[in-house]
XYZ file of C-alpha atoms in Angstrom:
379
model
C 141.008 239.969 287.625
C 139.694 243.411 286.608
C 137.246 243.316 283.721
C 137.800 246.062 281.114
C 134.840 248.241 280.214
C 134.882 247.450 276.479
C 131.449 248.902 275.796
C 131.997 252.210 277.616
C 134.632 253.677 275.302
C 133.776 256.659 273.137
C 134.134 256.722 269.391
C 137.372 258.136 268.083
C 139.481 256.124 270.521
C 142.681 254.321 269.566
C 144.747 251.520 271.116
C 148.538 251.658 270.604
C 150.718 248.564 271.127
C 154.514 248.555 270.805
C 156.466 245.481 269.719
C 153.782 243.315 268.143
C 155.313 241.449 265.206
C 155.646 238.269 267.275
C 155.185 236.792 270.721
C 153.309 238.553 273.488
C 152.533 241.739 271.586
C 151.318 239.853 268.529
C 148.841 237.781 270.522
C 147.663 240.892 272.391
C 146.921 242.612 269.085
C 145.218 239.460 267.805
C 142.943 239.413 270.876
C 142.124 243.103 270.506
C 141.374 242.569 266.811
C 139.060 239.659 267.579
C 137.079 241.872 269.943
C 137.059 244.607 267.331
C 135.702 242.214 264.700
C 132.984 241.002 267.063
C 131.955 244.537 267.900
C 132.254 243.921 271.634
C 133.984 247.270 272.258
C 134.041 250.812 270.900
C 137.606 251.782 270.029
C 138.175 252.676 266.386
C 141.480 251.012 265.566
C 144.685 249.401 266.803
C 148.034 250.987 265.975
C 150.943 248.531 265.677
C 154.003 250.498 266.781
C 157.123 248.630 265.631
C 160.692 249.251 264.549
C 160.354 247.053 261.450
C 157.521 248.520 259.374
C 157.497 245.679 256.856
C 157.220 243.038 259.587
C 154.462 245.037 261.284
C 152.470 245.222 258.053
C 152.844 241.467 257.599
C 151.670 240.862 261.179
C 148.673 243.174 260.637
C 147.726 241.308 257.459
C 147.961 237.949 259.239
C 145.886 239.139 262.198
C 143.231 240.622 259.894
C 142.975 237.380 257.965
C 142.770 235.176 261.032
C 140.323 237.338 263.018
C 138.182 238.681 260.125
C 138.942 242.139 261.429
C 138.693 244.996 258.956
C 142.307 245.518 257.733
C 141.745 249.274 257.883
C 141.345 248.931 261.651
C 144.912 247.584 262.024
C 147.117 250.592 261.434
C 150.854 250.548 260.659
C 152.448 253.949 260.125
C 155.153 254.367 257.527
C 157.408 255.756 260.260
C 159.118 253.004 262.270
C 159.789 253.363 265.984
C 163.257 252.355 267.129
C 162.818 252.675 270.890
C 166.527 252.778 271.669
C 166.992 255.973 269.632
C 165.274 259.127 270.986
C 165.274 260.745 267.562
C 163.304 257.826 266.132
C 160.870 257.868 269.060
C 160.221 261.579 268.572
C 159.721 261.134 264.839
C 157.262 258.301 265.429
C 155.355 260.270 268.050
C 155.015 263.179 265.590
C 153.709 260.818 262.887
C 151.263 259.221 265.288
C 149.946 262.607 266.431
C 149.347 263.536 262.795
C 147.427 260.285 262.299
C 145.370 260.778 265.438
C 144.028 264.213 264.589
C 141.144 264.697 267.012
C 141.120 261.067 268.119
C 142.446 260.067 271.532
C 144.460 257.103 272.779
C 142.420 254.961 275.158
C 145.240 252.504 275.833
C 149.016 252.725 275.400
C 150.664 249.307 275.740
C 154.425 249.612 276.278
C 155.310 246.029 275.433
C 158.363 245.990 273.148
C 161.652 244.867 274.623
C 164.867 242.958 274.159
C 166.495 240.369 276.416
C 169.694 240.245 278.393
C 172.027 239.504 275.515
C 175.591 238.922 276.787
C 176.875 240.956 273.822
C 177.174 244.537 275.050
C 175.587 246.855 272.501
C 175.285 250.603 272.795
C 173.015 253.087 271.063
C 174.277 255.923 268.900
C 174.235 258.075 272.050
C 176.385 255.612 273.967
C 173.545 254.236 276.099
C 173.037 250.594 277.001
C 170.714 249.209 274.308
C 168.750 246.979 276.717
C 167.964 249.799 279.122
C 167.306 252.289 276.322
C 164.906 249.931 274.527
C 163.060 248.453 277.486
C 162.763 251.569 279.637
C 163.976 254.879 278.238
C 162.254 254.558 274.855
C 158.881 253.801 276.422
C 159.442 256.557 278.987
C 159.951 259.101 276.202
C 157.141 257.774 274.019
C 154.686 257.935 276.915
C 155.553 261.532 277.772
C 155.314 262.619 274.145
C 151.845 261.063 273.803
C 150.529 261.968 277.248
C 148.400 264.903 276.088
C 146.812 262.649 273.466
C 145.513 260.139 276.008
C 141.789 260.157 276.631
C 140.252 260.734 280.056
C 140.081 257.448 281.975
C 142.618 255.871 279.629
C 145.265 253.357 280.658
C 149.027 253.067 280.259
C 150.257 249.490 280.529
C 153.977 248.862 281.096
C 155.106 245.274 280.535
C 157.629 244.364 283.213
C 158.771 240.929 284.429
C 159.027 238.707 287.476
C 162.808 239.195 287.332
C 162.444 242.728 288.726
C 161.852 241.094 292.099
C 164.587 238.881 293.685
C 161.908 237.342 295.935
C 160.622 235.426 292.909
C 163.843 233.390 293.026
C 164.527 233.239 289.308
C 167.976 232.250 287.981
C 168.552 235.888 287.061
C 170.722 238.255 289.147
C 169.096 240.609 291.667
C 167.875 243.749 289.948
C 168.443 245.899 293.020
C 171.932 244.603 293.812
C 174.572 247.281 293.149
C 171.759 249.775 292.601
C 173.167 253.258 291.819
C 173.564 255.522 294.815
C 174.782 258.677 293.041
C 174.102 260.541 289.814
C 177.426 259.351 288.464
C 176.545 255.723 289.220
C 173.155 256.156 287.546
C 174.917 257.297 284.407
C 177.471 254.477 284.559
C 175.373 251.481 285.672
C 171.910 252.221 284.256
C 172.247 254.594 281.323
C 175.541 253.233 279.983
C 175.290 249.730 281.397
C 178.884 249.487 282.521
C 179.454 246.045 284.110
C 180.282 245.470 287.734
C 184.017 244.698 288.063
C 184.612 240.934 288.053
C 181.117 240.096 286.782
C 180.821 237.722 283.830
C 179.410 238.989 280.532
C 176.410 236.672 280.865
C 175.560 237.882 284.382
C 176.156 241.477 283.317
C 173.756 241.168 280.384
C 171.093 239.553 282.550
C 171.519 242.173 285.247
C 171.012 244.974 282.702
C 167.787 243.300 281.622
C 166.544 242.864 285.213
C 167.299 246.505 285.976
C 165.347 247.632 282.923
C 162.332 245.677 284.173
C 162.694 247.219 287.630
C 162.782 250.643 285.977
C 159.475 249.771 284.284
C 157.910 249.338 287.721
C 159.509 252.455 289.200
C 158.290 254.435 286.175
C 154.782 253.049 286.592
C 154.625 254.075 290.241
C 156.177 257.500 289.749
C 154.082 258.399 286.704
C 150.938 257.396 288.596
C 152.010 259.605 291.511
C 152.662 262.643 289.320
C 149.433 262.255 287.368
C 147.481 261.939 290.624
C 149.029 265.125 291.982
C 150.351 263.409 295.097
C 153.347 264.953 296.839
C 156.764 263.293 296.464
C 157.423 260.504 298.938
C 159.309 261.324 302.120
C 159.267 265.073 301.454
C 159.883 266.958 304.730
C 156.868 268.890 306.051
C 158.835 272.131 305.815
C 159.281 271.590 302.072
C 155.648 270.792 301.228
C 154.495 274.392 300.719
C 157.527 275.179 298.595
C 156.877 272.086 296.468
C 153.207 272.886 295.973
C 154.063 276.447 294.893
C 156.259 275.212 292.018
C 154.624 275.745 288.582
C 155.455 272.157 287.595
C 154.364 270.593 290.880
C 151.200 269.132 289.384
C 150.664 267.998 285.817
C 148.731 270.635 283.864
C 146.811 268.066 281.827
C 143.184 268.622 282.960
C 142.260 264.934 283.149
C 145.675 263.731 284.378
C 144.291 262.230 287.574
C 141.917 259.965 285.617
C 144.691 258.235 283.643
C 145.524 254.787 285.010
C 149.138 253.536 284.983
C 149.767 249.835 285.638
C 152.489 247.240 285.125
C 152.283 243.550 284.274
C 154.423 240.444 284.493
C 153.522 238.164 281.537
C 155.594 235.265 282.875
C 158.368 233.181 281.343
C 157.315 232.511 277.758
C 159.638 230.070 276.007
C 157.534 230.289 272.849
C 157.691 234.064 272.530
C 161.013 234.381 270.712
C 162.597 235.930 273.813
C 165.170 233.150 274.313
C 166.016 233.204 270.623
C 166.683 236.925 270.848
C 169.088 236.387 273.710
C 170.842 233.125 272.855
C 170.122 232.572 269.175
C 167.470 230.718 267.169
C 168.818 227.233 267.858
C 168.843 227.603 271.640
C 165.469 229.359 271.433
C 164.041 226.393 269.567
C 165.692 223.984 272.009
C 164.220 225.847 274.997
C 160.761 225.620 273.481
C 161.268 221.898 272.758
C 162.219 221.287 276.377
C 159.227 223.172 277.802
C 157.566 219.986 279.169
C 160.722 219.180 281.142
C 161.088 222.767 282.373
C 157.565 222.504 283.820
C 158.862 219.803 286.157
C 161.552 222.089 287.565
C 161.183 225.014 289.999
C 161.021 227.281 286.948
C 157.782 225.595 285.941
C 155.793 227.929 288.194
C 156.926 230.868 286.043
C 155.983 229.355 282.680
C 153.165 230.776 280.584
C 152.493 230.706 276.863
C 152.777 233.810 274.732
C 149.242 233.200 273.479
C 147.643 233.038 276.935
C 149.651 235.968 278.263
C 148.789 237.940 275.142
C 145.093 237.483 275.875
C 145.639 238.632 279.462
C 147.650 241.642 278.318
C 144.884 242.671 275.909
C 142.258 242.396 278.629
C 144.262 244.351 281.197
C 145.459 246.955 278.702
C 142.038 248.502 278.461
C 140.734 250.856 281.169
C 139.031 249.241 284.135
C 135.703 250.618 285.343
C 136.034 253.015 288.291
C 135.573 251.643 291.789
C 135.130 253.886 294.815
C 137.024 251.387 296.980
C 139.967 250.852 294.604
C 143.402 251.088 296.157
C 146.954 250.654 294.952
C 148.434 247.372 296.120
C 151.777 247.884 294.391
C 153.164 251.123 295.681
C 150.702 251.769 298.468
C 151.168 255.147 300.110
C 154.206 255.814 297.975
C 151.966 257.043 295.191
C 148.950 258.004 297.286
C 146.311 255.655 295.848
C 143.505 255.730 294.872
C 145.039 257.457 291.903
C 142.035 259.353 290.587
C 138.870 261.105 291.679
C 136.849 258.325 290.039
C 138.627 255.684 292.109
C 140.259 254.020 289.106
C 143.090 251.696 290.011
C 146.590 252.968 289.277
C 150.186 252.065 290.247
C 149.141 248.415 290.355
C 151.371 245.439 289.483
C 149.682 242.500 287.777
C 151.264 239.051 287.906
C 149.345 237.583 285.007
C 145.779 238.663 285.791
C 146.295 238.762 289.576
C 147.108 241.940 291.482
C 150.223 241.473 293.603
C 152.738 243.807 295.218
C 155.761 244.695 293.136
C 159.177 244.103 294.681
C 159.881 245.389 298.162
C 162.732 247.456 296.744
C 160.446 249.160 294.207
C 158.239 250.233 297.133
C 161.017 251.164 299.544
C 161.500 254.779 300.649
C 165.125 254.580 299.523
C 164.379 253.560 295.940
C 161.285 255.685 295.466
C 162.777 258.877 296.893
C 165.748 258.537 294.536
C 163.483 258.005 291.549
C 161.404 261.098 292.339
C 163.803 263.561 290.830
C 163.053 267.193 290.162
C 161.806 268.008 286.688
C 159.388 269.907 284.553
C 155.721 269.001 284.364
C 155.012 265.786 282.512
C 154.015 266.299 278.910
C 155.257 268.722 276.332
């Protein structure tokens, strides 16, 4: 496990956590607030980024009361952040920038998400709500806030074990029927159109698994771009042309010092996740049957929201630089080490252990497709 450098942060630093009114995010904020109350670190405040402002304020009040943290250090903006709607994400980012002023974000925790509900819901733009909430919203929020991240800061993307078929969960393979063309990307990922003949339950679960795979692909690709590494599998003849492009390397001066990592918090039956997918009754029933589930093959995946929340809080903060640090998730695909200081980036954490992400997420085929042409990251 990598120990965060709590006492090395500068004043004027802020931690931002999305989706923290309950479950994993709530316990992560609670852990961060406990450290804040004890004075064991240097960041100024924690921003609770949530869709439901009233629920976020209630959560902040509860955390402040339980941890003895100064309520002023738990910040809830009046602007809510509905991750599945780009307009809402942009409005929230603008409000957050106004709040930040000269302060910088030392940790951005992209935690919020929804499960694989069989009911097929679309956003106002016609996008699959699961994919838009779990991946696209965090993708946009991160890019909008990128220039407000401090040097040596960390971006934490919460993924899941279901992104990797090798974990042998009951969920469908995330990489099965993976889009091969731009049209298929639009149909299967962005709009979530089901595979012909697939049941609504399997289709909903597959959309969720894909969104978690996208979290990992985004982690690896963002780390690569921030590090200035060349795209994977680019022909030698194209290298000079790529390097000459104005947007070939991120213009943010300290881009290469920003760490980007992903984490699998485990199967948390007490997090409200099951209730969000199957309803409150089945969610309660799943929690009640937790002791029995531990006796099944799924038992190896079980963790509590409280324990995973502590782990998330610890890993969310920047790790101290190490001259021998390497990426064990994407390997050469993102050219680790990711920064001049040797800080670890493009790493996948299974709990607090560093493990490789799925073979597909590290394959030349998947990575080359994800490395699309575009403007420089940021605004």
